[in-house]
PDB file of C-alpha atoms in Angstrom:
ATOM      1  CA  HIS A  16       0.000   0.000   0.000  1.00 46.00           C
ATOM      2  CA  THR A  17       1.213   3.487  -0.776  1.00 48.00           C
ATOM      3  CA  PHE A  18      -0.325   6.563   0.820  1.00 49.00           C
ATOM      4  CA  LYS A  19       0.370  10.180  -0.117  1.00 49.00           C
ATOM      5  CA  VAL A  20       0.084  12.901   2.535  1.00 48.00           C
ATOM      6  CA  LEU A  21      -1.247  16.151   1.056  1.00 49.00           C
ATOM      7  CA  ALA A  22      -1.069  18.525   4.029  1.00 50.00           C
ATOM      8  CA  TYR A  23       0.871  19.112   7.211  1.00 50.00           C
ATOM      9  CA  TRP A  24      -0.675  19.133  10.677  1.00 52.00           C
ATOM     10  CA  ASN A  25       1.053  20.270  13.835  1.00 55.00           C
ATOM     11  CA  THR A  26      -0.024  21.089  17.375  1.00 54.00           C
ATOM     12  CA  ALA A  27      -1.092  24.564  16.273  1.00 55.00           C
ATOM     13  CA  GLY A  28      -3.389  23.187  13.581  1.00 52.00           C
ATOM     14  CA  TRP A  29      -3.034  23.333   9.841  1.00 51.00           C
ATOM     15  CA  ASP A  30       0.045  25.173   8.697  1.00 48.00           C
ATOM     16  CA  ASN A  31      -1.141  28.448   7.146  1.00 47.00           C
ATOM     17  CA  ILE A  32       2.216  29.832   6.046  1.00 46.00           C
ATOM     18  CA  GLY A  33       2.172  28.128   2.677  1.00 47.00           C
ATOM     19  CA  PHE A  34       4.297  25.206   3.728  1.00 47.00           C
ATOM     20  CA  TYR A  35       2.958  21.762   2.976  1.00 48.00           C
ATOM     21  CA  ILE A  36       4.394  18.325   2.545  1.00 51.00           C
ATOM     22  CA  ASP A  37       3.383  16.640  -0.639  1.00 53.00           C
ATOM     23  CA  ASN A  38       5.753  13.723  -0.961  1.00 56.00           C
ATOM     24  CA  ILE A  39       5.661  11.607   2.154  1.00 55.00           C
ATOM     25  CA  TRP A  40       5.303   7.988   1.126  1.00 57.00           C
ATOM     26  CA  ILE A  41       4.376   5.226   3.503  1.00 57.00           C
ATOM     27  CA  ILE A  42       5.228   1.823   2.097  1.00 58.00           C
ATOM     28  CA  ALA A  43       3.666  -1.254   3.688  1.00 60.00           C
ATOM     29  CA  ASP A  44       4.879  -4.834   3.431  1.00 67.00           C
ATOM     30  CA  GLU A  45       4.585  -6.506   0.059  1.00 80.00           C
ATOM     31  CA  GLU A  46       1.221  -8.170  -0.431  1.00 83.00           C
ATOM     32  CA  VAL A  47       1.450 -11.946  -0.436  1.00 89.00           C
ATOM     33  CA  LEU A  48      -1.077 -14.708  -0.848  1.00 91.00           C
ATOM     34  CA  SER A  49      -2.086 -15.752   2.665  1.00 94.00           C
ATOM     35  CA  VAL A  50      -5.560 -17.305   2.587  1.00 95.00           C
ATOM     36  CA  ILE A  51      -7.513 -19.460   0.140  1.00 96.00           C
ATOM     37  CA  ASN A  52     -11.272 -19.840   0.635  1.00 96.00           C
ATOM     38  CA  VAL A  53     -12.967 -22.762  -1.128  1.00 96.00           C
ATOM     39  CA  THR A  54     -16.673 -22.740  -1.979  1.00 95.00           C
ATOM     40  CA  PRO A  55     -18.956 -24.391  -1.291  1.00 94.00           C
ATOM     41  CA  SER A  56     -17.556 -24.588   2.250  1.00 92.00           C
ATOM     42  CA  GLU A  57     -18.703 -28.220   2.545  1.00 90.00           C
ATOM     43  CA  ALA A  58     -20.453 -30.712   0.308  1.00 93.00           C
ATOM     44  CA  GLU A  59     -22.621 -33.800   0.668  1.00 93.00           C
ATOM     45  CA  LEU A  60     -22.982 -35.878  -2.478  1.00 94.00           C
ATOM     46  CA  SER A  61     -24.246 -39.299  -3.472  1.00 91.00           C
ATOM     47  CA  VAL A  62     -22.180 -41.781  -5.461  1.00 92.00           C
ATOM     48  CA  GLY A  63     -22.302 -40.783  -9.121  1.00 91.00           C
ATOM     49  CA  GLU A  64     -22.953 -37.095  -8.473  1.00 93.00           C
ATOM     50  CA  SER A  65     -20.534 -34.271  -9.193  1.00 93.00           C
ATOM     51  CA  THR A  66     -20.061 -30.630  -8.269  1.00 96.00           C
ATOM     52  CA  THR A  67     -17.628 -27.887  -9.188  1.00 96.00           C
ATOM     53  CA  PHE A  68     -15.638 -26.137  -6.484  1.00 97.00           C
ATOM     54  CA  SER A  69     -14.233 -22.617  -6.785  1.00 96.00           C
ATOM     55  CA  ALA A  70     -11.628 -20.739  -4.781  1.00 97.00           C
ATOM     56  CA  ASP A  71     -10.700 -17.170  -3.918  1.00 96.00           C
ATOM     57  CA  ALA A  72      -7.262 -15.955  -2.852  1.00 96.00           C
ATOM     58  CA  TYR A  73      -6.608 -13.170  -0.337  1.00 95.00           C
ATOM     59  CA  THR A  74      -3.563 -11.247   0.886  1.00 91.00           C
ATOM     60  CA  GLN A  75      -2.498 -10.764   4.478  1.00 89.00           C
ATOM     61  CA  TYR A  76      -4.511  -7.506   4.279  1.00 85.00           C
ATOM     62  CA  ARG A  77      -7.672  -9.424   3.281  1.00 88.00           C
ATOM     63  CA  GLU A  78      -7.548  -7.997  -0.215  1.00 90.00           C
ATOM     64  CA  HIS A  79      -8.875 -10.235  -2.961  1.00 93.00           C
ATOM     65  CA  LEU A  80      -6.278 -11.433  -5.477  1.00 93.00           C
ATOM     66  CA  THR A  81      -7.554 -11.916  -9.000  1.00 92.00           C
ATOM     67  CA  ASP A  82      -6.007 -14.097 -11.694  1.00 91.00           C
ATOM     68  CA  THR A  83      -4.800 -16.697  -9.180  1.00 95.00           C
ATOM     69  CA  THR A  84      -4.368 -20.177 -10.641  1.00 96.00           C
ATOM     70  CA  PHE A  85      -5.329 -23.037  -8.337  1.00 97.00           C
ATOM     71  CA  THR A  86      -4.364 -26.702  -8.437  1.00 97.00           C
ATOM     72  CA  TRP A  87      -7.072 -29.020  -7.101  1.00 98.00           C
ATOM     73  CA  SER A  88      -6.629 -32.358  -5.309  1.00 97.00           C
ATOM     74  CA  SER A  89      -8.618 -34.912  -3.314  1.00 97.00           C
ATOM     75  CA  SER A  90      -7.157 -36.466  -0.161  1.00 96.00           C
ATOM     76  CA  ASN A  91      -8.990 -39.767  -0.798  1.00 95.00           C
ATOM     77  CA  GLU A  92      -9.357 -40.567  -4.492  1.00 94.00           C
ATOM     78  CA  SER A  93     -11.249 -43.793  -3.779  1.00 92.00           C
ATOM     79  CA  VAL A  94     -14.089 -41.603  -2.440  1.00 94.00           C
ATOM     80  CA  GLY A  95     -13.873 -38.930  -5.138  1.00 95.00           C
ATOM     81  CA  THR A  96     -11.619 -37.464  -7.775  1.00 96.00           C
ATOM     82  CA  ILE A  97     -11.248 -33.849  -8.808  1.00 97.00           C
ATOM     83  CA  ASN A  98     -10.016 -32.327 -12.039  1.00 96.00           C
ATOM     84  CA  SER A  99      -6.763 -30.610 -11.025  1.00 95.00           C
ATOM     85  CA  ASN A 100      -7.452 -27.629 -13.317  1.00 95.00           C
ATOM     86  CA  THR A 101     -11.219 -27.068 -13.212  1.00 95.00           C
ATOM     87  CA  GLY A 102     -12.280 -28.106  -9.694  1.00 96.00           C
ATOM     88  CA  LEU A 103     -14.897 -30.581 -10.994  1.00 96.00           C
ATOM     89  CA  PHE A 104     -15.357 -33.241  -8.281  1.00 96.00           C
ATOM     90  CA  SER A 105     -16.857 -36.678  -9.031  1.00 95.00           C
ATOM     91  CA  ALA A 106     -18.163 -38.868  -6.181  1.00 94.00           C
ATOM     92  CA  LEU A 107     -17.046 -42.498  -6.601  1.00 93.00           C
ATOM     93  CA  SER A 108     -17.822 -44.353  -3.350  1.00 91.00           C
ATOM     94  CA  GLY A 109     -19.156 -43.767   0.130  1.00 90.00           C
ATOM     95  CA  GLY A 110     -16.856 -42.025   2.618  1.00 91.00           C
ATOM     96  CA  THR A 111     -15.216 -38.659   3.233  1.00 93.00           C
ATOM     97  CA  THR A 112     -12.397 -36.757   1.588  1.00 96.00           C
ATOM     98  CA  ASN A 113     -10.905 -33.293   1.682  1.00 96.00           C
ATOM     99  CA  VAL A 114     -10.851 -31.208  -1.483  1.00 97.00           C
ATOM    100  CA  ASN A 115      -7.826 -28.903  -1.579  1.00 97.00           C
ATOM    101  CA  ALA A 116      -7.130 -25.794  -3.657  1.00 97.00           C
ATOM    102  CA  THR A 117      -3.445 -24.833  -3.710  1.00 97.00           C
ATOM    103  CA  ALA A 118      -1.589 -21.804  -5.075  1.00 96.00           C
ATOM    104  CA  GLU A 119       1.923 -20.611  -4.203  1.00 94.00           C
ATOM    105  CA  SER A 120       2.263 -23.192  -1.381  1.00 93.00           C
ATOM    106  CA  VAL A 121      -0.928 -21.953   0.319  1.00 95.00           C
ATOM    107  CA  SER A 122      -3.924 -24.301   0.556  1.00 95.00           C
ATOM    108  CA  GLY A 123      -7.574 -24.079   1.405  1.00 96.00           C
ATOM    109  CA  SER A 124      -9.721 -27.164   1.883  1.00 95.00           C
ATOM    110  CA  VAL A 125     -13.264 -28.359   2.442  1.00 95.00           C
ATOM    111  CA  ARG A 126     -14.693 -31.665   3.626  1.00 95.00           C
ATOM    112  CA  VAL A 127     -16.772 -33.710   1.202  1.00 96.00           C
ATOM    113  CA  ALA A 128     -19.063 -36.497   2.417  1.00 94.00           C
ATOM    114  CA  VAL A 129     -20.183 -39.060  -0.149  1.00 93.00           C
ATOM    115  CA  SER A 130     -23.097 -41.358   0.640  1.00 89.00           C
ATOM    116  CA  GLY A 131     -24.241 -44.514  -1.092  1.00 81.00           C
ATOM    117  CA  GLY A 132     -22.328 -47.195  -2.889  1.00 66.00           C
ATOM    118  CA  SER A 133     -20.607 -50.115  -1.291  1.00 54.00           C
ATOM    119  CA  GLY A 134     -17.824 -47.891  -0.028  1.00 48.00           C
ATOM    120  CA  GLY A 135     -15.237 -49.568  -2.124  1.00 52.00           C
ATOM    121  CA  ASP A 136     -15.354 -52.341  -4.726  1.00 56.00           C
ATOM    122  CA  LYS A 137     -16.802 -51.253  -8.053  1.00 64.00           C
ATOM    123  CA  THR A 138     -15.720 -54.363  -9.976  1.00 69.00           C
ATOM    124  CA  PRO A 139     -18.076 -55.000 -12.914  1.00 74.00           C
ATOM    125  CA  VAL A 140     -20.212 -58.139 -12.610  1.00 75.00           C
ATOM    126  CA  ALA A 141     -21.238 -59.800 -15.882  1.00 78.00           C
ATOM    127  CA  ASN A 142     -24.856 -60.956 -16.061  1.00 80.00           C
ATOM    128  CA  PHE A 143     -26.688 -61.828 -19.268  1.00 81.00           C
ATOM    129  CA  THR A 144     -29.908 -63.589 -20.134  1.00 84.00           C
ATOM    130  CA  ALA A 145     -30.594 -65.318 -23.463  1.00 84.00           C
ATOM    131  CA  ASP A 146     -33.955 -65.697 -25.202  1.00 90.00           C
ATOM    132  CA  VAL A 147     -32.919 -69.088 -26.633  1.00 87.00           C
ATOM    133  CA  THR A 148     -30.561 -71.527 -24.914  1.00 85.00           C
ATOM    134  CA  SER A 149     -30.618 -74.519 -27.283  1.00 87.00           C
ATOM    135  CA  GLY A 150     -31.497 -75.413 -30.863  1.00 87.00           C
ATOM    136  CA  ASN A 151     -30.098 -76.509 -34.209  1.00 89.00           C
ATOM    137  CA  ALA A 152     -27.415 -74.567 -36.044  1.00 86.00           C
ATOM    138  CA  PRO A 153     -27.533 -71.904 -37.263  1.00 87.00           C
ATOM    139  CA  LEU A 154     -29.172 -70.571 -34.109  1.00 84.00           C
ATOM    140  CA  THR A 155     -29.972 -66.892 -33.507  1.00 88.00           C
ATOM    141  CA  VAL A 156     -29.759 -65.888 -29.855  1.00 85.00           C
ATOM    142  CA  ASN A 157     -30.639 -62.476 -28.409  1.00 86.00           C
ATOM    143  CA  PHE A 158     -28.797 -61.552 -25.215  1.00 83.00           C
ATOM    144  CA  THR A 159     -29.960 -59.011 -22.633  1.00 84.00           C
ATOM    145  CA  ASP A 160     -27.237 -57.273 -20.636  1.00 82.00           C
ATOM    146  CA  GLN A 161     -27.997 -57.096 -16.904  1.00 80.00           C
ATOM    147  CA  SER A 162     -24.391 -56.465 -15.832  1.00 78.00           C
ATOM    148  CA  THR A 163     -23.723 -54.178 -12.861  1.00 75.00           C
ATOM    149  CA  ASN A 164     -21.051 -51.559 -12.057  1.00 72.00           C
ATOM    150  CA  SER A 165     -20.762 -50.337 -15.658  1.00 73.00           C
ATOM    151  CA  PRO A 166     -18.459 -52.707 -17.589  1.00 74.00           C
ATOM    152  CA  LEU A 167     -16.465 -50.917 -20.287  1.00 72.00           C
ATOM    153  CA  SER A 168     -16.334 -53.861 -22.706  1.00 75.00           C
ATOM    154  CA  TRP A 169     -17.327 -57.518 -23.059  1.00 76.00           C
ATOM    155  CA  THR A 170     -15.524 -60.548 -24.459  1.00 78.00           C
ATOM    156  CA  TRP A 171     -17.491 -63.618 -25.578  1.00 76.00           C
ATOM    157  CA  ASP A 172     -16.124 -67.163 -25.289  1.00 76.00           C
ATOM    158  CA  PHE A 173     -18.630 -69.716 -26.625  1.00 72.00           C
ATOM    159  CA  GLU A 174     -16.192 -72.631 -26.634  1.00 75.00           C
ATOM    160  CA  ASN A 175     -15.443 -72.231 -22.925  1.00 73.00           C
ATOM    161  CA  ASP A 176     -11.709 -72.456 -23.660  1.00 74.00           C
ATOM    162  CA  GLY A 177     -10.688 -69.160 -22.081  1.00 62.00           C
TER     163      GLY A 177
END
C-alpha cells in the first residue's frame, strides 16, 4: 500500500504559512497470498454425483487477489476425484475426503461427504440372459445385458476355452 500525505498538521493546527508536505510515502509490506477460501464450504454428495468447487485468494490484508491459478486435489481418491485444473469433483464411493485448492504453497480445503455405494469395490459383474438356450445350427440368440457396475467392454467365449 502506498499513501500520499497532502497537508501538514502540527499542534497549532493546519500550517497556514504556505508550507505543505506533498511527498511523504508510507510503504507497507509486500502483499502476499495468505488465505484461500474454497466454496462451497462443505459438500454432501451421493455416489455418481458431481459438483464444481471454486476458490478465492486473499492477501495478508484481506484484499482479494484476482487471476490466481489453483491446483485441485482430493485427499482420498477412492471416495472422489477432482479435475486438477477445473475443480470438478466426481463422487465415486461412500466415505469422506478433503478437497484442496493450492496456489503458491498456500492451501484451502473443504470436507466432502459421499453417501451410497458399497464404499469400495466397483468391480463389474457380468450378467446376461438369453432368449434361446438350445437349438439346431444356425441358431440366432438375443442376449440381454444385466451387468452391474458399468463394464467398459465384453468378451465372448462360446467354446469355454478361455
